[in-house]
Coordinates of C-alpha atoms in Angstrom, one line a residue:
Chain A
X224 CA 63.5 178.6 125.1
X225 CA 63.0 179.0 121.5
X226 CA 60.2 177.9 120.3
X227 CA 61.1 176.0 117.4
X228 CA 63.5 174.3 119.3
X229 CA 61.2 173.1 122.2
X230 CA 58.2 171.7 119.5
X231 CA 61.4 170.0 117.9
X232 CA 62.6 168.4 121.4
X233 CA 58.7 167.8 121.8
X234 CA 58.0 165.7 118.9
X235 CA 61.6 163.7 118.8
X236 CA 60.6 162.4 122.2
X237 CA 57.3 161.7 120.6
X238 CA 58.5 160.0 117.3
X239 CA 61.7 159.0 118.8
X240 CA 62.1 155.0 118.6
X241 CA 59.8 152.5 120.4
X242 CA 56.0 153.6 119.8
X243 CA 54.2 154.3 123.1
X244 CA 52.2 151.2 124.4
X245 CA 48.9 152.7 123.2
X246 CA 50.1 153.7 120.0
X247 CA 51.4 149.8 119.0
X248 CA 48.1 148.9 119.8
X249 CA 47.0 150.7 117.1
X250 CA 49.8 149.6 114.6
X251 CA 49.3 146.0 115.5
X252 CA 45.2 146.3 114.9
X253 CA 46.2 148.3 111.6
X254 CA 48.3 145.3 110.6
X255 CA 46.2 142.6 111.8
X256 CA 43.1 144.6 110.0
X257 CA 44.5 147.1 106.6
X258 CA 47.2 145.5 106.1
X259 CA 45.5 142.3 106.4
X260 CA 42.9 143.5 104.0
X261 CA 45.6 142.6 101.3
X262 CA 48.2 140.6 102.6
X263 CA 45.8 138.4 104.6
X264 CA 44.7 138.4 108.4
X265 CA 47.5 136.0 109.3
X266 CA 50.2 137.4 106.3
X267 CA 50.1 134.2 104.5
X268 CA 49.2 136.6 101.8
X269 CA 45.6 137.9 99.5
X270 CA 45.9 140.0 96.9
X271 CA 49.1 141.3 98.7
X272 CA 51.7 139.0 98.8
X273 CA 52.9 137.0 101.8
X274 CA 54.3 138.8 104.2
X275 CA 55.9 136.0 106.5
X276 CA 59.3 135.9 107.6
X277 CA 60.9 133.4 105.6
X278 CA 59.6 135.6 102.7
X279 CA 61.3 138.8 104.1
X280 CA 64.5 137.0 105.3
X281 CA 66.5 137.9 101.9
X282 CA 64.5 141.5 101.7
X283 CA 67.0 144.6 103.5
X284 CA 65.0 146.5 105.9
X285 CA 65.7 149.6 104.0
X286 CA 64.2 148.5 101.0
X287 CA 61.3 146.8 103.4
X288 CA 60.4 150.1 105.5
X289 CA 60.6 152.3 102.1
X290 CA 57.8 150.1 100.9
X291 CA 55.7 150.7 103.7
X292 CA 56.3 154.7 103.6
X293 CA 56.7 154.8 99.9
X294 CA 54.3 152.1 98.7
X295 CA 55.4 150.7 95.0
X296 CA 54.5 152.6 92.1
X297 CA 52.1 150.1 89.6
X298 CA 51.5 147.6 92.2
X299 CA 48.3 147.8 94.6
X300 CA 50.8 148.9 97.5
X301 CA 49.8 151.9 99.0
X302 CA 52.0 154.3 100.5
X303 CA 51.4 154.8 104.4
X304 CA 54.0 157.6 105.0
X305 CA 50.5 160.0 106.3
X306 CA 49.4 157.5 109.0
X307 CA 53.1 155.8 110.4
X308 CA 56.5 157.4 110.9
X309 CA 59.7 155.6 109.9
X310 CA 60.3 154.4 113.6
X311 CA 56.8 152.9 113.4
X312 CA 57.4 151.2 110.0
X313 CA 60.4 149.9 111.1
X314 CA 59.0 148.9 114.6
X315 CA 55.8 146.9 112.4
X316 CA 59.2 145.1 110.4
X317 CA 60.8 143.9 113.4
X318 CA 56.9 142.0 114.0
X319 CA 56.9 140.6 110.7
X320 CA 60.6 139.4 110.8
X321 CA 60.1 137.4 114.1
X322 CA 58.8 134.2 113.2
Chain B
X201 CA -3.8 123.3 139.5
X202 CA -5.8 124.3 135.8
X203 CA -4.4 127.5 135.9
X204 CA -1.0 125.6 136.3
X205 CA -2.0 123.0 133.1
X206 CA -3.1 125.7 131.4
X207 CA 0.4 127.1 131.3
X208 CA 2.3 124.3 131.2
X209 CA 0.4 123.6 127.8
X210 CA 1.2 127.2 126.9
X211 CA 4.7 126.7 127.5
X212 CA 5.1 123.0 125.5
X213 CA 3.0 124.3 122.8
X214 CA 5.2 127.8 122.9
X215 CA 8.1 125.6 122.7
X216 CA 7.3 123.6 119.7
X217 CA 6.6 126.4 118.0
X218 CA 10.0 128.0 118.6
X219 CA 11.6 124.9 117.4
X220 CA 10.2 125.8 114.0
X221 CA 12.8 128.2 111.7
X222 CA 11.4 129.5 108.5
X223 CA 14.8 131.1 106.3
X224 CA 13.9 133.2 104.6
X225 CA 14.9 135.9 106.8
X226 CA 17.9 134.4 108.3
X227 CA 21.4 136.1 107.3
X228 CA 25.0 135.0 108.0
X229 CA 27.2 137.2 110.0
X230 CA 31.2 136.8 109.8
X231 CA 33.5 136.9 112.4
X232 CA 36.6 137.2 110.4
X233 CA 38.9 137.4 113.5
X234 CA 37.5 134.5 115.5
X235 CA 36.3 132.6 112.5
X236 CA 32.9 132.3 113.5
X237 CA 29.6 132.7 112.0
X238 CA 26.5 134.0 113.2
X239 CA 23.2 133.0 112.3
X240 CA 20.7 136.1 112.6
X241 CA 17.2 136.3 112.0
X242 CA 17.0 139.7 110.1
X243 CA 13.2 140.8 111.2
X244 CA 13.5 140.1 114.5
X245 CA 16.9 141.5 115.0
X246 CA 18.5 138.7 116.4
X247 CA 21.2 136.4 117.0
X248 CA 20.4 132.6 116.8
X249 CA 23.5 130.8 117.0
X250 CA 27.1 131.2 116.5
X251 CA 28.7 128.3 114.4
X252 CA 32.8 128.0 115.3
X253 CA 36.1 126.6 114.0
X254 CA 35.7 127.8 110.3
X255 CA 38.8 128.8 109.5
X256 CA 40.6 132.1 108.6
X257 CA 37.0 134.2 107.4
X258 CA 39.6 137.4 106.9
X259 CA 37.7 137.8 103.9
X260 CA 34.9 135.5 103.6
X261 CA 31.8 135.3 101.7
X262 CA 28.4 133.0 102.0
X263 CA 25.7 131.8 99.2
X264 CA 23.1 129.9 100.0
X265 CA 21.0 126.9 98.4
X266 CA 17.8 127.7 96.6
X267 CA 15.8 126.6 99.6
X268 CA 17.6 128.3 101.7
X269 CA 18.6 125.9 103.9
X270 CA 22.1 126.1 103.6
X271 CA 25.0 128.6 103.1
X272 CA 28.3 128.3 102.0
X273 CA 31.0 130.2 103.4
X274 CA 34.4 130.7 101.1
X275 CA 37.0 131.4 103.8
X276 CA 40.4 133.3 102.8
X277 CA 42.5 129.5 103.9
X278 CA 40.4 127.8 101.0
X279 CA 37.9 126.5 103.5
X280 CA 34.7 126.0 102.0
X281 CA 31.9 125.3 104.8
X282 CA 28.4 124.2 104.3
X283 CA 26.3 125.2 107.6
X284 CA 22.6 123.8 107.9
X285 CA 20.7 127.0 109.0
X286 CA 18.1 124.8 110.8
X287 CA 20.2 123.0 112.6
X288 CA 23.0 125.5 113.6
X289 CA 26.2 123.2 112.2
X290 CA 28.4 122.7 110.2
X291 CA 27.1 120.0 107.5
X292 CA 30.5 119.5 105.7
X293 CA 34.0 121.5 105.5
X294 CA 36.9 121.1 103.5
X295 CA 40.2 123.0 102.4
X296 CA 40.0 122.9 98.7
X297 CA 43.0 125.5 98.4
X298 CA 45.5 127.5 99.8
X299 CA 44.1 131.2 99.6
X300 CA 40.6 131.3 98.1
X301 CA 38.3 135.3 97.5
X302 CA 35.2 133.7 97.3
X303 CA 32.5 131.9 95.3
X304 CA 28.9 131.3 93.4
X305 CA 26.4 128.8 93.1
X306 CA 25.3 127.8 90.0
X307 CA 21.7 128.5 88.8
X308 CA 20.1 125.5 89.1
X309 CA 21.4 124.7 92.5
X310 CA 23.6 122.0 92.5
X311 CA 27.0 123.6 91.9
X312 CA 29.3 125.6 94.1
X313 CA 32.3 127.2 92.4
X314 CA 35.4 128.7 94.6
X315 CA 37.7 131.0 92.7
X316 CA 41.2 130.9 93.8
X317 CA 44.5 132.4 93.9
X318 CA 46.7 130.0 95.2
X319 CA 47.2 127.8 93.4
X320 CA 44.9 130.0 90.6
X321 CA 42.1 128.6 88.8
X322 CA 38.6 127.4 89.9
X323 CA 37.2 124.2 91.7
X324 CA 33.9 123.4 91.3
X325 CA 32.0 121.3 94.0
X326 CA 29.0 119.1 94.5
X327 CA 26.1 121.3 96.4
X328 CA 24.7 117.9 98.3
X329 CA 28.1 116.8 98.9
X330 CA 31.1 119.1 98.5
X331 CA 32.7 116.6 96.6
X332 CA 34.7 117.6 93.6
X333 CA 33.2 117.8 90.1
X334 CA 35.6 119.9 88.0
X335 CA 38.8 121.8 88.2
X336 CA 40.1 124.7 86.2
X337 CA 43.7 126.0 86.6
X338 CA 44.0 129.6 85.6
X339 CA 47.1 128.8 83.5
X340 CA 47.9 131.5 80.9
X341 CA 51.3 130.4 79.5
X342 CA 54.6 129.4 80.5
X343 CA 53.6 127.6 83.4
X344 CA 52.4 130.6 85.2
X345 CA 48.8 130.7 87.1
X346 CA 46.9 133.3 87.8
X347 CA 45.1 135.4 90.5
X348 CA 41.2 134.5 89.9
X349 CA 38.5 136.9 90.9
X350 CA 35.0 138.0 90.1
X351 CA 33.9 134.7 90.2
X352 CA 30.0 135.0 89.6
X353 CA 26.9 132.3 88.1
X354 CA 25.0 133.5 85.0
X355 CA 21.9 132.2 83.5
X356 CA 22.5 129.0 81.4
X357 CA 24.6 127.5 84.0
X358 CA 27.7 129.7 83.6
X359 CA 30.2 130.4 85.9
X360 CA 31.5 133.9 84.8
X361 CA 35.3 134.8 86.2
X362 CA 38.3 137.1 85.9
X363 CA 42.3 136.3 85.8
X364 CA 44.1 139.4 88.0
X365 CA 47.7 138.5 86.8
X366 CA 46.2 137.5 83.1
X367 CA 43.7 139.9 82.0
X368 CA 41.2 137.7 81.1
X369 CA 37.6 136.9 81.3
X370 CA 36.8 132.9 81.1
X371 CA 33.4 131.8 81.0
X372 CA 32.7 127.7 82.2
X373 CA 29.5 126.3 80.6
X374 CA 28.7 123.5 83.1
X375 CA 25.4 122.3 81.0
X376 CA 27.4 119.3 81.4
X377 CA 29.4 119.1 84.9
X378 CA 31.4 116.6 83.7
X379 CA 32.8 118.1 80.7
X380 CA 32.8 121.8 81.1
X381 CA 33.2 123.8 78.1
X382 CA 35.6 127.1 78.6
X383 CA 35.6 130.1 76.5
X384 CA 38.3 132.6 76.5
X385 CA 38.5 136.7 76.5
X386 CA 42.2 137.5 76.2
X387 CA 43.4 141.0 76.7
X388 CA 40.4 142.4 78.5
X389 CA 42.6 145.2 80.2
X390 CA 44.8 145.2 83.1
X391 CA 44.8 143.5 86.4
X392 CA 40.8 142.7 86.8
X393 CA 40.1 143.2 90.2
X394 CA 36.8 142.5 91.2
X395 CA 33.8 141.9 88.7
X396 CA 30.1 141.9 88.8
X397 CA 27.0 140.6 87.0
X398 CA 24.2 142.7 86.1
X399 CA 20.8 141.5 88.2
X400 CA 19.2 140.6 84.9
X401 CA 22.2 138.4 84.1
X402 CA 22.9 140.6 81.2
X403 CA 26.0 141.8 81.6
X404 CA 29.3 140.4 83.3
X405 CA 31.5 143.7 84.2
X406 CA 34.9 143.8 85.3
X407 CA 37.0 146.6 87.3
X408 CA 40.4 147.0 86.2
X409 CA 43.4 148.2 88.7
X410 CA 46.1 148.5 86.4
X411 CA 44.2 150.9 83.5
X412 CA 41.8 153.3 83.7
X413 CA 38.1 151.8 82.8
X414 CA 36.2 148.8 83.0
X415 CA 35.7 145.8 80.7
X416 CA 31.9 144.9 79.7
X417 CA 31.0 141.2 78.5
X418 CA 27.4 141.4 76.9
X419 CA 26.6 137.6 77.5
X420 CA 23.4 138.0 74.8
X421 CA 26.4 138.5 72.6
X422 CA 29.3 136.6 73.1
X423 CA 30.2 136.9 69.6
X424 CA 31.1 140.7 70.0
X425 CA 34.0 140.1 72.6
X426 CA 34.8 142.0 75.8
X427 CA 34.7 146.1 75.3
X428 CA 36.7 148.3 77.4
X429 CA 34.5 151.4 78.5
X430 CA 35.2 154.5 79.8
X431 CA 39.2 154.2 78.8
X432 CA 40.0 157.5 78.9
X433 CA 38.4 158.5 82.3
X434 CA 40.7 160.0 84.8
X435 CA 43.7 158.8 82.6
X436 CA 45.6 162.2 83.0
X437 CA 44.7 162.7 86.3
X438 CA 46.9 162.2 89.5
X439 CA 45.7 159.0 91.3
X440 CA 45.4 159.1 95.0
X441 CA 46.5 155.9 97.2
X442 CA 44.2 153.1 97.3
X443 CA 44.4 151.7 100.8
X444 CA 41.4 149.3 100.2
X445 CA 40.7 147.4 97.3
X446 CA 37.0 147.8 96.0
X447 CA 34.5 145.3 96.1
X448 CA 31.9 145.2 92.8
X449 CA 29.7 142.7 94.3
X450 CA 27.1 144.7 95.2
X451 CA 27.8 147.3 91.9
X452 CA 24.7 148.6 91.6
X453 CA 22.3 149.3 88.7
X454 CA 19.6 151.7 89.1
X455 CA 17.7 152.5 86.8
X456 CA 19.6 153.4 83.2
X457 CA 22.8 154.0 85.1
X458 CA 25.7 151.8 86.6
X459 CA 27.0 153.3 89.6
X460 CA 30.8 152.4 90.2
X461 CA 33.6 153.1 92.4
X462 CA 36.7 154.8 90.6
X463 CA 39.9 153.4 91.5
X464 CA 42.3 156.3 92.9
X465 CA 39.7 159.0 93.4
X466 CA 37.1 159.9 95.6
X467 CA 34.1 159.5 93.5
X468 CA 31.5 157.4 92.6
X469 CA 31.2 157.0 88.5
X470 CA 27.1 157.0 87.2
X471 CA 27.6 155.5 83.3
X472 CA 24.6 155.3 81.4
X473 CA 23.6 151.5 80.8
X474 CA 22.8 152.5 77.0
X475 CA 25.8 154.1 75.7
X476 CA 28.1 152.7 78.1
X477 CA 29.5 156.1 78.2
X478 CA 30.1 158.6 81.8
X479 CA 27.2 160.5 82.7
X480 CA 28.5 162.1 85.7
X481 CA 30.4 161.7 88.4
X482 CA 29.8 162.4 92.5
X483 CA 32.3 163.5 94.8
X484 CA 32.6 161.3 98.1
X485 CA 34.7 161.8 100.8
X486 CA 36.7 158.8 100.7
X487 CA 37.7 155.9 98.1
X488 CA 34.4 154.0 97.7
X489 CA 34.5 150.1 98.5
X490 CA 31.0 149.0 98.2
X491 CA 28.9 151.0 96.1
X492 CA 25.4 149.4 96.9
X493 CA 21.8 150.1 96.0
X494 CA 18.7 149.9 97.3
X495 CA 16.6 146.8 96.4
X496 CA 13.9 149.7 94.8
X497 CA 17.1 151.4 93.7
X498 CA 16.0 154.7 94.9
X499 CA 18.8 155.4 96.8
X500 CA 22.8 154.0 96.2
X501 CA 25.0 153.5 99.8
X502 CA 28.5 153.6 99.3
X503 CA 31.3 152.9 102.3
X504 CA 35.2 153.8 102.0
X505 CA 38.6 152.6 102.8
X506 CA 40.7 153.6 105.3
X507 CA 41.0 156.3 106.5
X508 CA 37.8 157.4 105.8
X509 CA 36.2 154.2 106.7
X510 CA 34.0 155.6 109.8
X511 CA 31.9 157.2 107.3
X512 CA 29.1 156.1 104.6
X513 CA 26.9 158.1 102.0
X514 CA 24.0 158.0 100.2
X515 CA 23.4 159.3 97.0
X516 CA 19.8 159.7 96.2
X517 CA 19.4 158.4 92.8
X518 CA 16.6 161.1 91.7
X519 CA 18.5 163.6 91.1
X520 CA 22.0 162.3 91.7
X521 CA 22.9 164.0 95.2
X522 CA 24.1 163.2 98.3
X523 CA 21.3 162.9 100.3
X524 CA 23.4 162.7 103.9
X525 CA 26.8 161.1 105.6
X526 CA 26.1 158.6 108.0
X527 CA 29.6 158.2 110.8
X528 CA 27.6 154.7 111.9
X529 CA 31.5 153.2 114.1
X530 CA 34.4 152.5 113.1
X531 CA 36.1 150.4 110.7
X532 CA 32.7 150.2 108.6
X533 CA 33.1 147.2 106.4
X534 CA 30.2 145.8 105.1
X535 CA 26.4 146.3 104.2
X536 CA 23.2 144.1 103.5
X537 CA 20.2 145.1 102.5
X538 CA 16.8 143.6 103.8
X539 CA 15.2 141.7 100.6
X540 CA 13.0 145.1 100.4
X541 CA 15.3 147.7 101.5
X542 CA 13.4 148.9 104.4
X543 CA 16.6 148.8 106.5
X544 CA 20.3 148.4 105.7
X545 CA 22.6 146.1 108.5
X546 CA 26.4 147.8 108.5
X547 CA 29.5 145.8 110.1
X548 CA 31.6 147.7 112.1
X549 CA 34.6 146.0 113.0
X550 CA 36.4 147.7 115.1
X551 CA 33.3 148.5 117.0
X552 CA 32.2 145.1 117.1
X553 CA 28.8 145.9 116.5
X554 CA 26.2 145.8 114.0
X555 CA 24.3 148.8 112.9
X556 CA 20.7 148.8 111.8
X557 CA 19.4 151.4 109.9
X558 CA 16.3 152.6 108.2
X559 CA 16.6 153.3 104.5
X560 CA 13.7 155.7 105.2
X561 CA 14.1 158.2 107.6
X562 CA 18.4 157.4 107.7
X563 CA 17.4 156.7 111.8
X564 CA 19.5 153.9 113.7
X565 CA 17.2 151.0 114.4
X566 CA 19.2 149.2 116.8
X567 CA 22.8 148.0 117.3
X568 CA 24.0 143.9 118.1
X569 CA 27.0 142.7 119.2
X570 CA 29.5 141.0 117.3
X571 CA 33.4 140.6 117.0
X572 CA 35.3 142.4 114.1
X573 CA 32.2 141.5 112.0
X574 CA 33.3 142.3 108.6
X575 CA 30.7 140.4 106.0
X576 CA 26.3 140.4 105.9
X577 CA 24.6 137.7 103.7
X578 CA 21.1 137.5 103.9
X579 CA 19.5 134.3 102.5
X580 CA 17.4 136.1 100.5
X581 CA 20.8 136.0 98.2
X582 CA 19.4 132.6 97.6
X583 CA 17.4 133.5 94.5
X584 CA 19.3 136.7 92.7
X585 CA 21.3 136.3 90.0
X586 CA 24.9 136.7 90.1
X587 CA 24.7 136.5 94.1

């Protein structure tokens, strides 16, 4: 098999989706602890705004999951794009849409 | 049957003794996930007692009454706590806001202050009874309110403090409690986000997010306003994510410099306390949060954000280097300082452990349990300016 192809195959299964169990461990302590640094331990909001769902509800996910990859340019919002995927921001949105 | 009396006596009298608690080496520890706080005794490495139910303590901080009996804890849910460090409770507790960043006591004792973001301003309680004595929206025109931070005493019983959203510096004179007299700095810079006061009670200095620089308040000379310094530094340069915001609390001054963190780089600015001008800078390996020194001020510990946050340094303030890089645990959060610096107490939160270290040899002492610690306060804060 091509090389190329297979470490392609490889790391669509990997990034593919749901996170593994282990790895939404991690993303739920990173919420509960970085992103918590800012937007507070329980997302009522800090320096960061809140981050509850009734805030979120008019908010697309597009524009939501871009702020998490991206961050937003003159604001204290970091871009996270080196430490989560796009399935794994999105995965963190669907947690902080459900109420 | 003597031999039995004799031990028995030994015991009792063993027993009254251990119900004495001096406090002057007693600390608070946070729990910011369970909400708890530990009482430790900080020579004999221990923990004494772990006081519950205080709240969200996500990002808490504790200052204590001049005899040292009590400490205050400013919880993020604008709880404010007073906990009698002899008896291991909780003395009195109310929610004074919605989101509170922390808090001062007043120089002669008898004042707490809370700063707050929602709604903005500042409250100021009674010490004895947490009742209210004063409260100061943070309004800066057209109805809006802002962000307050940097919330520190200063001699002459000032509250010093810094609007995020306004850019402004307000200083309270509470000579009289009960008719505080504010004074305005408009236009101090962008988005203050933390602020310190020099230990001498000199100098009130405010890191600003939004610009490059800092904002200086010489309190001997009110008259002279706020100067920004160091406005040009790293203006042109490309600024790298900030996944933690820095704390200046423990800014430290040794000797004729100011060691700060830059905001957006990974370096720790030395400015020379006379010309208020850079005298160098030191590469780190992450963005610094706490940039603390030494009690002697021989050495300067610094700790990062995330990602980088499993690490700390120390610059040795001699000759400006990095004397080593510690990798203490994970998630390293906080430091405190014993009142002579002979060892350094680190939070690791996701370790849930404390580290002890001495300042000396850079050897681990010995390691205490705790879960997702993520503030030290050592009662020695009790009687330092600005703390």
């Amino acid at each position: 098999m091509n090389k190329w192809l297979f470490l392609l195959f490889v790391t669509s299964i990997a990034f593919a989706g749901e996170p593994s169990p282990d790895r939404k461990s991690t993303l739920r302590n990173l919420l509960k602890q970085d992103c918590g640094a800012c937007h507070g331990l329980t997302l009522k909001g800090g320096m960061g705004p809140a981050l509850l769902p009734e805030v979120l509800a008019g908010k697309s996910d597009e524009l939501l999951i871009s702020t998490i990859l991206e961050g937003r340019q003159g604001t204290a919002m970091p871009p996270w794009r080196p430490f989560i995927n796009h399935d794994e921001a999105a995965w963190l949105l669907g947690i902080l849409r459900k109420p | 049957m003597k031999k039995l009396f004799t031990l028995l006596s030994l015991l009792l009298s063993f027993h009254a003794f251990a119900d004495l608690r001096a406090t002057g080496d007693l600390g608070i520890v946070i729990e910011r996930e369970d909400g708890n706080a530990l009482i430790i005794n900080t020579t004999e490495h221990k923990r004494l007692s772990k006081i519950e139910k205080l709240g969200d303590l996500s990002h808490a901080s504790v200052v204590f009454s001049r005899d040292q009996r009590y400490a205050y804890i400013f919880g993020r849910d604008g709880g404010l706590s007073k906990i009698d460090m002899l008896k291991d409770a909780i003395v009195k507790r109310i929610i004074q806001a919605g989101n509170s960043i922390g808090g001062a006591i007043s120089q002669d004792g008898k004042l707490i202050a809370v700063s707050n973001y929602t709604p903005g301003g500042i409250k100021v309680f009674s010490s004895d009874t947490l009742e209210l004595v004063a409260d100061i929206p943070s309004d800066y025109g057209k109805g809006l309110r802002s962000k307050v931070v940097g919330l520190v005493d200063a001699p002459g019983q000032l509250f010093v403090f810094s609007l995020f959203d306004a850019g402004e510096i307000w200083l309270a004179d509470f000579k009289n409690p009960k008719a505080p007299v504010i004074k305005k700095f408009p236009n101090i810079g962008k988005q203050p986000y933390d602020a310190l006061m020099s230990p001498d009670g000199h100098y009130y200095i405010a890191g600003l997010f939004g610009e490059p620089g800092l904002a200086l308040l010489d309190l001997w000379n009110l008259e002279a306003g706020v100067k920004h310094i160091l406005s040009e530094y790293g203006k042109d340069d490309e600024k790298l994510p900030v996944y933690k915001m820095p704390h200046l609390e423990g800014w430290a001054i040794a000797g004729d410099y100011l060691f700060a963190p830059a905001i957006g780089q990974h370096k720790v600015l030395v400015i020379n306390k006379n010309t208020w001008e850079l005298h160098d800078t030191i590469a780190v390996v992450g963005q610094p949060v706490f940039v603390m020194a030494r009690p002697d001020a021989r050495q300067v510990w610094v700790n990062f954000a995330f990602p980088d946050n499993n690490q700390m340094q120390i610059i040795d303030v001699k000759d400006l280097s990095l004397r080593k890089t510690l990798t203490p645990g994970k998630a390293v959060l906080h430091m405190e300082f014993t009142p002579r610096g002979e060892q350094v107490w680190i939070a690791l939160r996701d370790d849930n452990q404390l580290v002890i270290y001495d300042t000396e040899t850079l050897q681990e002492v010995t390691r205490l349990p705790a879960n997702k610690p993520n503030g030290i306060f050592f009662s020695s804060r009790a009687h330092k300016i600005g703390l």
